[in-house]
Short mmCIF file of C-alpha atoms in Angstrom, two decimals:
data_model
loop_
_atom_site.label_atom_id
_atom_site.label_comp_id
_atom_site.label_asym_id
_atom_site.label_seq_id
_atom_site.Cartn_x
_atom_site.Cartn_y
_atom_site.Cartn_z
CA UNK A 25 -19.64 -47.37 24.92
CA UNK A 26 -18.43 -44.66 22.92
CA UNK A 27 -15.96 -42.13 23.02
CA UNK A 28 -13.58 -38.90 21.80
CA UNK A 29 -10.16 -38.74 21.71
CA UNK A 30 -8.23 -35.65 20.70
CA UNK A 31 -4.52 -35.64 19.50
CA UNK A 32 -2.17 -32.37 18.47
CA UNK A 33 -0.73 -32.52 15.39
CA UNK A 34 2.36 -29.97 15.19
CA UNK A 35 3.95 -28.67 11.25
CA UNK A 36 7.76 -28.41 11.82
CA UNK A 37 8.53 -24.57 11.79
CA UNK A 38 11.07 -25.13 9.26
CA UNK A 39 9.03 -26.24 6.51
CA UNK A 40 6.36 -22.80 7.47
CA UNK A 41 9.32 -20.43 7.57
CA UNK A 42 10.44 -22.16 4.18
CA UNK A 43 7.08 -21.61 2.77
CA UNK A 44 7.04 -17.77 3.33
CA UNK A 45 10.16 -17.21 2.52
CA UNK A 46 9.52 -18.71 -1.21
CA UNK A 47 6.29 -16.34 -0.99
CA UNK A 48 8.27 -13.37 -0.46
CA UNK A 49 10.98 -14.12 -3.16
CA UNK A 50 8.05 -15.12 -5.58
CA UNK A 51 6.87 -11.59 -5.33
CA UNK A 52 9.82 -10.05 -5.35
CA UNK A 53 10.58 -12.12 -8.94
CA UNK A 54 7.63 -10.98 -10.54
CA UNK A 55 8.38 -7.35 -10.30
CA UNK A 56 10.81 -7.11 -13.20
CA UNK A 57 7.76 -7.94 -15.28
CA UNK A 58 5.73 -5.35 -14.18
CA UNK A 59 8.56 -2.16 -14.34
CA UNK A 60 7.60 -1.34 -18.36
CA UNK A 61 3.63 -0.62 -17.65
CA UNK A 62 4.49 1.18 -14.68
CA UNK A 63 7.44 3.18 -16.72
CA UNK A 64 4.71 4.30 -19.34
CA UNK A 65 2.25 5.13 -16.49
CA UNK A 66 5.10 7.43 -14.68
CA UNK A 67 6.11 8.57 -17.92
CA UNK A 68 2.38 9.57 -18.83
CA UNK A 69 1.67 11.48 -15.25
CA UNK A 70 5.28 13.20 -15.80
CA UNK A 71 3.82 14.63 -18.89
CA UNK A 72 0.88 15.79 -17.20
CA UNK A 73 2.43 17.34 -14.94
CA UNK A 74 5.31 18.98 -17.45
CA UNK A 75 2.05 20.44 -19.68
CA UNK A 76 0.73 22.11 -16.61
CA UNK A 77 4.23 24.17 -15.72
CA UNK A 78 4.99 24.78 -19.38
CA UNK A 79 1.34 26.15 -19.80
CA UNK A 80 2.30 28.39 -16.46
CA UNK A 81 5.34 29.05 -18.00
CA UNK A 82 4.08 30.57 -21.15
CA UNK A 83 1.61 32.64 -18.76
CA UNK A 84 4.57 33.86 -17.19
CA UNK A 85 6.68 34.61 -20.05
CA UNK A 86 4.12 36.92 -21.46
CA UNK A 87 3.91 38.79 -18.03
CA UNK A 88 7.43 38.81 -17.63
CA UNK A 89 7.84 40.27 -21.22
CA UNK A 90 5.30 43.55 -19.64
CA UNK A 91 7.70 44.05 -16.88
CA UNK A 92 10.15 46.88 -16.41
CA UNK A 93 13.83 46.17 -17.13
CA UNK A 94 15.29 45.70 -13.84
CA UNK A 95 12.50 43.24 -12.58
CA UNK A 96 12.37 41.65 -16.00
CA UNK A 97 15.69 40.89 -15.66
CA UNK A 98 15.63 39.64 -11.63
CA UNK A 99 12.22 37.06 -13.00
CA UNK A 100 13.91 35.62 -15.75
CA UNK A 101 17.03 34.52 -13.99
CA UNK A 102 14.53 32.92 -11.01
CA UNK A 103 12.02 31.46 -14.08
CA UNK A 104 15.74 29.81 -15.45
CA UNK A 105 16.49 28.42 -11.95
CA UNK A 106 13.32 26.74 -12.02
CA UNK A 107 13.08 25.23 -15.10
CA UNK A 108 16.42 23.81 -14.46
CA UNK A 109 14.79 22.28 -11.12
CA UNK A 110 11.98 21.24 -12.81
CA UNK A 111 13.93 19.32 -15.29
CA UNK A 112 16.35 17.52 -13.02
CA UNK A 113 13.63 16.14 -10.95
CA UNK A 114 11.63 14.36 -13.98
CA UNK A 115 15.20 13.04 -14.86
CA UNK A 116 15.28 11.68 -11.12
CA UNK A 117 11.40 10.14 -11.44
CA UNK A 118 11.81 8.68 -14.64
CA UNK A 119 15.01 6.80 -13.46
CA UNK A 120 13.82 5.62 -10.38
CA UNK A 121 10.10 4.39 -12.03
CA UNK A 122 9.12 0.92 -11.16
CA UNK A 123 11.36 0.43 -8.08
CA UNK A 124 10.21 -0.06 -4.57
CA UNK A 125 13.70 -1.41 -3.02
CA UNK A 126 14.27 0.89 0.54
CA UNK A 127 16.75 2.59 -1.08
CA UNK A 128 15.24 4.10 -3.47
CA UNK A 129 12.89 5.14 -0.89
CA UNK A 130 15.53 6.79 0.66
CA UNK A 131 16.83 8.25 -1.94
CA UNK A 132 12.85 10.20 -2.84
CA UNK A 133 13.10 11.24 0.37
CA UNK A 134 16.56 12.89 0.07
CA UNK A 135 15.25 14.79 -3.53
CA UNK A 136 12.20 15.50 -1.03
CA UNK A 137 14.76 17.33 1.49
CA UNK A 138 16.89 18.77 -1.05
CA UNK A 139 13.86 20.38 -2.47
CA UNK A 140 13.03 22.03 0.22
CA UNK A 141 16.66 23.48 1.03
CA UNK A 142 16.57 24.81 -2.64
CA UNK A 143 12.93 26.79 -1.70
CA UNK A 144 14.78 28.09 1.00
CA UNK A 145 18.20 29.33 -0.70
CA UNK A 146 16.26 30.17 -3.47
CA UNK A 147 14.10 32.35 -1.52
CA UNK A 148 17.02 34.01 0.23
CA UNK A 149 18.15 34.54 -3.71
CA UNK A 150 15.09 36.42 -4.38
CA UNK A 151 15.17 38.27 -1.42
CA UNK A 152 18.77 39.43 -1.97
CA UNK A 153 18.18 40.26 -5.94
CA UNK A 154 15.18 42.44 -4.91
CA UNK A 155 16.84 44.11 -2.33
CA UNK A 156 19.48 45.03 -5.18
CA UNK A 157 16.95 46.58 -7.33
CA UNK A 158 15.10 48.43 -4.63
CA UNK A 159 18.30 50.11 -4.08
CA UNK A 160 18.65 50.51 -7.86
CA UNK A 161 15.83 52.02 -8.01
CA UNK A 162 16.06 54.48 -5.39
CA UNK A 163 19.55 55.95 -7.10
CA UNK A 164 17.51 56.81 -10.37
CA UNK A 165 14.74 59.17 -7.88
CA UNK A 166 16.52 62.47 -8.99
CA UNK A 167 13.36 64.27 -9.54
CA UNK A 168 9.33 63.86 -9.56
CA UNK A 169 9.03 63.34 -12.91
CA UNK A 170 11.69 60.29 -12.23
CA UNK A 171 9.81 59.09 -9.53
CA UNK A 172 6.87 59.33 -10.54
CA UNK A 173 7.37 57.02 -13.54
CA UNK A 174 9.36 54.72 -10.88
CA UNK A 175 6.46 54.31 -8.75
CA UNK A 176 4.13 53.78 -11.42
CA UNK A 177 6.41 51.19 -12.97
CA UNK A 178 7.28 49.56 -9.50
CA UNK A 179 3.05 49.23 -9.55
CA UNK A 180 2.30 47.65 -12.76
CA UNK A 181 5.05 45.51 -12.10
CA UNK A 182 3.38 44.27 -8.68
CA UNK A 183 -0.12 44.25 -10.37
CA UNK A 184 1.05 42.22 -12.91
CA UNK A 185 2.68 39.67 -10.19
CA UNK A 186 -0.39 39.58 -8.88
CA UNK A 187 -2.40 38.69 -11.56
CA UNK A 188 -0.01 35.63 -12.74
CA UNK A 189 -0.29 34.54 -8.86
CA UNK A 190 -4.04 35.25 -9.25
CA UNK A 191 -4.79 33.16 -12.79
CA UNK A 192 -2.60 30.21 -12.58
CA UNK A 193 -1.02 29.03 -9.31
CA UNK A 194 -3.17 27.22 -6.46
CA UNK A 195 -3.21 30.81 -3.90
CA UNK A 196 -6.02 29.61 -1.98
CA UNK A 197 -4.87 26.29 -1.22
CA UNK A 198 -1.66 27.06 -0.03
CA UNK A 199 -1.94 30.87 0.79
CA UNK A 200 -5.84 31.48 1.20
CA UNK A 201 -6.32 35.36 1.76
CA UNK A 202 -3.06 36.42 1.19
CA UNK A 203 -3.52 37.28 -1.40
CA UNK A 204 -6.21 39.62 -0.97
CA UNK A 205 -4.08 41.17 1.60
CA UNK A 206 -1.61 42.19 -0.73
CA UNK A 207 -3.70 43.49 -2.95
CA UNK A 208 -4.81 45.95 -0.70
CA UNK A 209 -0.88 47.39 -0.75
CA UNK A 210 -0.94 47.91 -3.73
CA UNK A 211 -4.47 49.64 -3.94
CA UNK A 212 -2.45 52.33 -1.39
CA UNK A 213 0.17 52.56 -3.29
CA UNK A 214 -2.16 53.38 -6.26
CA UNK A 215 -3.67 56.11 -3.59
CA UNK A 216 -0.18 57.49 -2.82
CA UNK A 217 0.71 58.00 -6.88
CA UNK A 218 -2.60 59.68 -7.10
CA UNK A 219 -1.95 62.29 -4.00
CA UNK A 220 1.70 63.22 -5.88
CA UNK A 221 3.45 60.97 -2.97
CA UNK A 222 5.68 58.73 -5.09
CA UNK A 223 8.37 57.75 -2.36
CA UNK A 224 5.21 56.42 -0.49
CA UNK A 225 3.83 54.68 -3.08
CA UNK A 226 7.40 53.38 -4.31
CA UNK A 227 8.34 51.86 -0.88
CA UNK A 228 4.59 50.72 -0.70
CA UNK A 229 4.72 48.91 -4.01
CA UNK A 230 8.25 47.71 -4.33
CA UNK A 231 7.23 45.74 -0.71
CA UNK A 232 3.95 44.89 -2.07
CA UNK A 233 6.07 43.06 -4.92
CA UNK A 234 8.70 41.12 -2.80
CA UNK A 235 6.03 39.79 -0.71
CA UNK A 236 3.84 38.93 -4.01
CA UNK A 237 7.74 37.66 -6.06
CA UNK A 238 8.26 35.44 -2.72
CA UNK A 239 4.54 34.15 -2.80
CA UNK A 240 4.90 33.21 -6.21
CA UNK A 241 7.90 31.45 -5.74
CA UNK A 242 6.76 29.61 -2.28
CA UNK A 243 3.64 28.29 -4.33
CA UNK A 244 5.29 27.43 -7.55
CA UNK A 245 7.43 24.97 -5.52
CA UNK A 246 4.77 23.84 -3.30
CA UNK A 247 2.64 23.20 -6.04
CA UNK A 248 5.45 21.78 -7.95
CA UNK A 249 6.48 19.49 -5.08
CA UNK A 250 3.26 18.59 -4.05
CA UNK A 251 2.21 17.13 -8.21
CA UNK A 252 5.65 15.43 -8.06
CA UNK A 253 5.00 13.58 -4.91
CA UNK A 254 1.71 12.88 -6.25
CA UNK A 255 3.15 10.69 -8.89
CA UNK A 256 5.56 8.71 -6.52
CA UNK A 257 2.82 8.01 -4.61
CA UNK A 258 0.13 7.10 -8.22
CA UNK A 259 3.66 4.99 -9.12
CA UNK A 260 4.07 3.23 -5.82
CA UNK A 261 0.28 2.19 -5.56
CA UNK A 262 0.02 1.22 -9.30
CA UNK A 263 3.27 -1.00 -8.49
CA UNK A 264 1.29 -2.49 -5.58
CA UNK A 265 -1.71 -2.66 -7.49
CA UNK A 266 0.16 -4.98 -10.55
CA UNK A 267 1.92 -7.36 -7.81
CA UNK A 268 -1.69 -8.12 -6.64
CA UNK A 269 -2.81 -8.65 -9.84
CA UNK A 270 0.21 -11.02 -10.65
CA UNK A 271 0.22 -12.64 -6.84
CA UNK A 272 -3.49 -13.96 -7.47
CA UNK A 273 -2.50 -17.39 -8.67
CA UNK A 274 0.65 -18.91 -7.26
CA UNK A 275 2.72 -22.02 -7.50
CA UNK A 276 3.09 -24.16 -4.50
CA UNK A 277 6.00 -25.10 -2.76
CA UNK A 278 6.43 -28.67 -1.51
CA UNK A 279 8.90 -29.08 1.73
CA UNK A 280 12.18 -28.65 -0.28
CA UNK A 281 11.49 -26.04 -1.98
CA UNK A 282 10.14 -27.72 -5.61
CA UNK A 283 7.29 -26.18 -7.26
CA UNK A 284 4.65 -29.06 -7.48
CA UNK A 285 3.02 -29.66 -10.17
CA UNK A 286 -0.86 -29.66 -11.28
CA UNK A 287 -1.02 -27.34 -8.05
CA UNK A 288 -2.41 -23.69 -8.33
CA UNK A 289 -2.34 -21.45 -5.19
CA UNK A 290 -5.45 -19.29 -5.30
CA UNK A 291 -4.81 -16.89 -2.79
CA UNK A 292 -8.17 -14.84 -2.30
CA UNK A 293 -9.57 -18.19 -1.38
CA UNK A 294 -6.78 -19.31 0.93
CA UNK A 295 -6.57 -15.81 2.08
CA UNK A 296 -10.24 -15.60 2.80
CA UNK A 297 -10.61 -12.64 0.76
CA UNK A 298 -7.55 -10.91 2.65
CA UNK A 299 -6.39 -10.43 -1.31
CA UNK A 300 -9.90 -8.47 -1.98
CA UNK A 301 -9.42 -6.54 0.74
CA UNK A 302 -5.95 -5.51 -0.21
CA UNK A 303 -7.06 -5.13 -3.48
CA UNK A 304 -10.62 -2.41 -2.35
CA UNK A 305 -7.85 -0.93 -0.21
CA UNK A 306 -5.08 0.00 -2.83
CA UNK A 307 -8.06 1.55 -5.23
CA UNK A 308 -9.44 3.51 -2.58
CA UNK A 309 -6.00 5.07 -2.01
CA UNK A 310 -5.59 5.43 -5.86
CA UNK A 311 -8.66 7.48 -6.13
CA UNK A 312 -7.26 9.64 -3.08
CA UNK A 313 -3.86 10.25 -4.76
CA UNK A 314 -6.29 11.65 -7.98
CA UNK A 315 -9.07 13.67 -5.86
CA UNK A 316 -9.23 16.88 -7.89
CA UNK A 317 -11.58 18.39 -5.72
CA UNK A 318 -9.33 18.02 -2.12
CA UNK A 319 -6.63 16.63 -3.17
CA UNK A 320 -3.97 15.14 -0.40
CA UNK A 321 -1.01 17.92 0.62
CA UNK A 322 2.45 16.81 0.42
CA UNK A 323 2.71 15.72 3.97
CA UNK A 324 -0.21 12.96 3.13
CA UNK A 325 1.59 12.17 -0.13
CA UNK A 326 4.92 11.45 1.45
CA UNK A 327 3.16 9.34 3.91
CA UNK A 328 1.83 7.41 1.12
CA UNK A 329 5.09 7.02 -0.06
CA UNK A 330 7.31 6.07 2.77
CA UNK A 331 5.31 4.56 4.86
CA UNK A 332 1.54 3.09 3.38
CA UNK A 333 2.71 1.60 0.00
CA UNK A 334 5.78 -0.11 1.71
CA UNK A 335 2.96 -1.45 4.38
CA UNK A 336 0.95 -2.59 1.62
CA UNK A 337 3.88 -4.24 0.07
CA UNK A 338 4.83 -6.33 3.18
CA UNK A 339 1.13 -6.98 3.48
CA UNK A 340 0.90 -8.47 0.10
CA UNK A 341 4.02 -10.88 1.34
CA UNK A 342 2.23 -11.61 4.13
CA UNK A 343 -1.42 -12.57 2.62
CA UNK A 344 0.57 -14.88 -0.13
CA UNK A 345 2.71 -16.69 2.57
CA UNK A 346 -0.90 -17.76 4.74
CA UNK A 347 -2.35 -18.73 1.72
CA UNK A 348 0.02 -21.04 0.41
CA UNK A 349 0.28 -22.10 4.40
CA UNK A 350 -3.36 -22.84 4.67
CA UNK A 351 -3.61 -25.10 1.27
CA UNK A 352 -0.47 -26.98 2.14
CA UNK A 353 -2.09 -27.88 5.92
CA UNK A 354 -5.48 -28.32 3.92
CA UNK A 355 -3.50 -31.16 2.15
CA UNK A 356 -1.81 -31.91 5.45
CA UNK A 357 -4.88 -32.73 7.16
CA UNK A 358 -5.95 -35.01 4.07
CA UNK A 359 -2.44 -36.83 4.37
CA UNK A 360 -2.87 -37.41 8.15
CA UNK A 361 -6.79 -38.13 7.92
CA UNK A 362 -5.76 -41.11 5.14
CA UNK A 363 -2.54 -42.32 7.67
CA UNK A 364 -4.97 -42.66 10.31
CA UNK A 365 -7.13 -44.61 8.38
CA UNK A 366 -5.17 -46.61 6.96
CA UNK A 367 -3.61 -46.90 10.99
CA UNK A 368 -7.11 -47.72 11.90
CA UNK A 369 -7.67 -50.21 9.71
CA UNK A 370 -4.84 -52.38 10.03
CA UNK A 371 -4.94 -52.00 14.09
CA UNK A 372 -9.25 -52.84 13.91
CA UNK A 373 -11.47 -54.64 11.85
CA UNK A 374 -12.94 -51.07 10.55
CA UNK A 375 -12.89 -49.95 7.17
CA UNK A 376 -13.27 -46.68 5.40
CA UNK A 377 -16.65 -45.32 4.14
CA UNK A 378 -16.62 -42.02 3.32
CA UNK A 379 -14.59 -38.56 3.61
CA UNK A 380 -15.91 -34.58 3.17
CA UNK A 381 -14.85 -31.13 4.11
CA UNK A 382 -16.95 -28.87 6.39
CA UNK A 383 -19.06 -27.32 4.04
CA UNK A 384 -16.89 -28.60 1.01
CA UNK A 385 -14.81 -25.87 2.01
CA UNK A 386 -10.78 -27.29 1.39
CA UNK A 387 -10.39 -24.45 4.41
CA UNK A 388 -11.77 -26.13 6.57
CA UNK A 389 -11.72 -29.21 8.39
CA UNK A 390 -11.66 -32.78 6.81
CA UNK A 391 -13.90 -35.61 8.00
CA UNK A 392 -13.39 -39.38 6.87
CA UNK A 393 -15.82 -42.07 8.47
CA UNK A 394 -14.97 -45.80 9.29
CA UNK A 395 -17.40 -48.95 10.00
CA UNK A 396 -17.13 -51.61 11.44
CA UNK A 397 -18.59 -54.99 10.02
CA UNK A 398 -20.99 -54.86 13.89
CA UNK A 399 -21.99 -51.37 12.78
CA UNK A 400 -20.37 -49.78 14.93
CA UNK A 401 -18.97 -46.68 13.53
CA UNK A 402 -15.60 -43.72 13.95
CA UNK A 403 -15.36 -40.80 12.32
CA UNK A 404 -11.86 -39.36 12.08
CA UNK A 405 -11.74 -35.36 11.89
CA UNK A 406 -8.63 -33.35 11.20
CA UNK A 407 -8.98 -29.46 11.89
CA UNK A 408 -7.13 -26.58 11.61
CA UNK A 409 -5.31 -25.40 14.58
CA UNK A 410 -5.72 -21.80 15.98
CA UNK A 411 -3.57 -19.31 14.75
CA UNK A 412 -2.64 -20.20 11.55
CA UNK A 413 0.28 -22.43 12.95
CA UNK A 414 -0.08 -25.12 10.29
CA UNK A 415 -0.30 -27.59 12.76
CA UNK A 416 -4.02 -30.02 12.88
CA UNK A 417 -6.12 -31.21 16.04
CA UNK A 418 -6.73 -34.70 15.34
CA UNK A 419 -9.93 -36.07 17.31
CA UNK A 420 -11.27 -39.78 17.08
CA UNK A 421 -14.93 -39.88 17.79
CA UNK A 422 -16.12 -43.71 18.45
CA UNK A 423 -20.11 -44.77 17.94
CA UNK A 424 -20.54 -47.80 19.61
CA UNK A 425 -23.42 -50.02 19.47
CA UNK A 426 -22.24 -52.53 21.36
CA UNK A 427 -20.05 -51.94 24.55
CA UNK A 428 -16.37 -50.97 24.50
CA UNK A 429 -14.39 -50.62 27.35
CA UNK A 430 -13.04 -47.15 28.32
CA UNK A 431 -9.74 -48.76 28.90
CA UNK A 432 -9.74 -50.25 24.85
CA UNK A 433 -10.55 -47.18 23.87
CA UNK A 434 -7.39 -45.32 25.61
CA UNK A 435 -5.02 -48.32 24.21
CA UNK A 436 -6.45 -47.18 20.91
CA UNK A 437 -5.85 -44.16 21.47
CA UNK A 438 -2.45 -44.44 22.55
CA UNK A 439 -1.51 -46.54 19.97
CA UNK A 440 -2.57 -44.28 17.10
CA UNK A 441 -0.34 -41.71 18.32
CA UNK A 442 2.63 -44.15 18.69
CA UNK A 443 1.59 -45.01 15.19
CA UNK A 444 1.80 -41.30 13.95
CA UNK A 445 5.26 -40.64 15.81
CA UNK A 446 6.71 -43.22 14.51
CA UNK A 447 6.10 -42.39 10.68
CA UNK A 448 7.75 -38.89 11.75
CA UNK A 449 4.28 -36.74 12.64
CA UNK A 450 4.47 -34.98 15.53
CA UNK A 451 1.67 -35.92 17.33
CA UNK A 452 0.60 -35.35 21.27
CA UNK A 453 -0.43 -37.84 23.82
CA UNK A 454 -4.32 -38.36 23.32
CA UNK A 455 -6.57 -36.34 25.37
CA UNK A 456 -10.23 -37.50 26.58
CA UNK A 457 -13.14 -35.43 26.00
CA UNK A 458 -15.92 -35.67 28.49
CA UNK A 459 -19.23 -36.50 27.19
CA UNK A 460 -20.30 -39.05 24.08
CA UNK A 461 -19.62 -37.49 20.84
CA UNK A 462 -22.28 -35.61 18.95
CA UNK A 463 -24.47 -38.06 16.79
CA UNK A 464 -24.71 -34.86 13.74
CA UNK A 465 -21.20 -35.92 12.83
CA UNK A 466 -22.12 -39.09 11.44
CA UNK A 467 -24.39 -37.21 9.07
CA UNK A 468 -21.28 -36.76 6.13
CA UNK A 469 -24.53 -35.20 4.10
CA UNK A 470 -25.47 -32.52 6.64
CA UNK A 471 -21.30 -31.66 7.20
CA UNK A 472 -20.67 -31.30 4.14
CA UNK A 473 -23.78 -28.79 3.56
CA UNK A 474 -22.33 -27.06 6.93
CA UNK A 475 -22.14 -23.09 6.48
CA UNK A 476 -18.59 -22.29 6.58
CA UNK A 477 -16.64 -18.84 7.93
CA UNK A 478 -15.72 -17.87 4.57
CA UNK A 479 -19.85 -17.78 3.97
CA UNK A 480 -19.57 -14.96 7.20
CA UNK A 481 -21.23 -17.33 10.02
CA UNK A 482 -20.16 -19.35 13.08
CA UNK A 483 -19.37 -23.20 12.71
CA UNK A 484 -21.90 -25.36 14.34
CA UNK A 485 -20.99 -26.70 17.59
CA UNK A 486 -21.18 -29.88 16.13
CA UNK A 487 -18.08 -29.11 14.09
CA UNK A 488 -16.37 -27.24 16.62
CA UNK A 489 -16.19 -29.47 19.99
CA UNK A 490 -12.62 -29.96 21.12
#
């Protein structure tokens, strides 16, 4: 008679909580390592971004040099104000460069805020200085001759605003049209000078400029904002990028903590390519951050940066932990496939033959084969339990030649259990399976040829009866 017995095996939740907690403070370890490359690489994009606004700012030095006094005056204080912005921030990014901690995440978001409070007083600034110097200008109208060289001036000055917004800030991606619109101001403007009506065309293009002064301003810091987010967000990933690098091979943890030795943790494998996944993931975001073509506004960047790289961090935590959980019950299920042997074998007259994995695959579950001197035959097989608990499901299959009662068969298996508990595994009562167990797992040849899941197809119902 033959016959299948099936026993729980439970890992104490101590020892798995234990397991991802050194996981998480492994990671956590290696970052020191990593802070000078990712220094250099914020330093690098900081310079990018610094020779972009001081080639703008040379652009807008020489226009601001063409102005007339008054609004020469009212641009270089605002061009002053922003440099000083401009500088404090790179201070802030290159002090905060390598670190992930929430507080510093906290704190980018708070320079993210303050940022746009200073747009907004600085933008009641500008409105306030060029209400000044519309009034200004309006005490100096004695005469046509006066006005008329007002007006005029009041027009090259908004032309030339609108050529700097024109040749060197991003107008279409932030403003699109508006531009355009405003340049149809100042063509009236240019139509009232021409018809002798210089308080029209004064009014026309001294509004035509605070709308164009404003614009220019509103981009500047948009653009400004957005290319400073965009190297959080290059830093964050590149940080995430060099802990998956460094995570790839691990040390393994035994129960108390002590790194064993001779033991490597490779966590794609464990992982079943979760770490590859990560991995594609992170360089697809990476070549988002850079798109040149459409690149991400500062909403998507600050997404990136408070909420997807933090994500990706805990994911990284979380891939490492079930790795070095799966190898440890990999070697679990060897340690209670050679304690039921050896259980086996002192209880009966078998004796072992032969062990494999499914598929050779350390993943997946471990076979080890017993024989009896009659021929008869059982083949021990120790599985992985769903959900990556840790724990193992433990079935005895029996191949009888002979006849064995179904009575000897549920001493046996009651006394293997006993057997287990006592030498501190947590093992279930044994649990008949209906039916005679399949013949295909005495074939240790075919088993251990067995496609796998990590090869992207089902187990064989042979390997998979419970």
């Amino acid at each position: 008679m033959s016959g299948r017995k099936r026993i729980q095996v439970e890992e104490s939740e101590w020892y798995r909580l234990q397991r991802e907690a050194s996981r998480l403070k492994d990671i956590q370890r290696s970052l020191p390592g990593l802070i000078k490359e990712v220094r250099r690489q914020t330093h690098d994009d900081l310079e990018r971004v610094f020779g972009v606004i001081e080639d703008r700012q040379r652009s807008v030095e020489q226009v601001v040099e063409g102005l007339s006094e008054q609004t020469r005056r009212l641009e270089t204080e605002t061009q002053q104000r922003l440099q000083a912005q401009a500088r404090r921030w790179a201070e802030e990014l290159r002090a905060s460069a390598g670190e992930l901690r929430k507080e510093t995440r906290e704190h980018l978001a708070e320079q993210a805020h303050r940022l746009r409070g200073e747009i907004a007083d600085e933008r009641r600034r500008r409105q306030a200085d060029v209400q000044r110097l519309a009034t200004e200008l309006g005490e100096l109208v004695q005469d046509q001759e006066r006005a008329a060289v007002i007006a005029r001036d009041a027009l090259s000055d908004a032309r030339a605003m609108h050529r700097l917004i024109r040749d060197t800030l991003p107008h279409q991606r932030y403003a699109a049209g508006r531009l355009a619109s405003l340049e149809q101001h100042l063509d009236r403007a240019d139509g009232n000078i021409a018809q002798a009506r210089f308080d029209a065309a004064l009014a026309t293009a001294q509004g035509a400029y605070q709308e164009l002064s404003e614009l220019r301003l509103d981009l500047e810091q948009r653009d400004r904002e957005q290319r400073y987010l965009q190297v959080q967000a290059s830093e964050q990933i590149l940080v995430i990028q060099l802990q998956i690098k460094n995570s790839a091979v691990q040390p393994v943890y035994g129960a108390e903590g002590e790194v064993l030795d001779d033991v490597d943790l490779d966590v794609d494998y464990w992982s079943r390519g979760e770490l590859t996944a990560l991995r594609a993931e992170t360089a697809a975001l990476e070549q988002r951050i850079k798109d040149e073509n459409q690149p991400p506004d500062a909403q998507e960047l600050r997404d990136i940066v408070e909420h997807r790289a933090p994500a990706f961090e805990q994911r990284l935590a979380a891939i490492v932990g079930r790795a070095g959980q799966r190898l440890i019950a990999s070697q679990q299920r060897v340690n209670l496939a050679e304690a039921v042997v050896q259980t086996l074998e002192d209880m009966t007259a078998y004796e072992l033959d032969e062990v494999t994995y499914l598929g050779q695959d350390q993943r997946e579950a471990y076979f080890a084969k017993l024989v009896h001197r009659n021929q008869n035959e059982m083949v021990i097989e120790v599985a992985p339990a769903e959900g990556d608990s840790g724990g193992s499901v433990l079935r005895v299959l029996s191949y009888d030649h002979d006849t064995t009662a179904r009575d000897e068969l549920d001493d046996r298996g009651r006394a293997l259990s006993r057997q287990l508990q006592a030498h501190g595994i947590q093992a279930s009562e044994p649990q008949a399976e209906e039916g005679d167990p399949d013949p295909a797992y005495r074939d240790f040849k075919a088993l251990g040829q067995a496609p796998t899941q990590t090869q992207g197809q089902a187990l064989p119902s042979t390997a998979t009866e419970s």
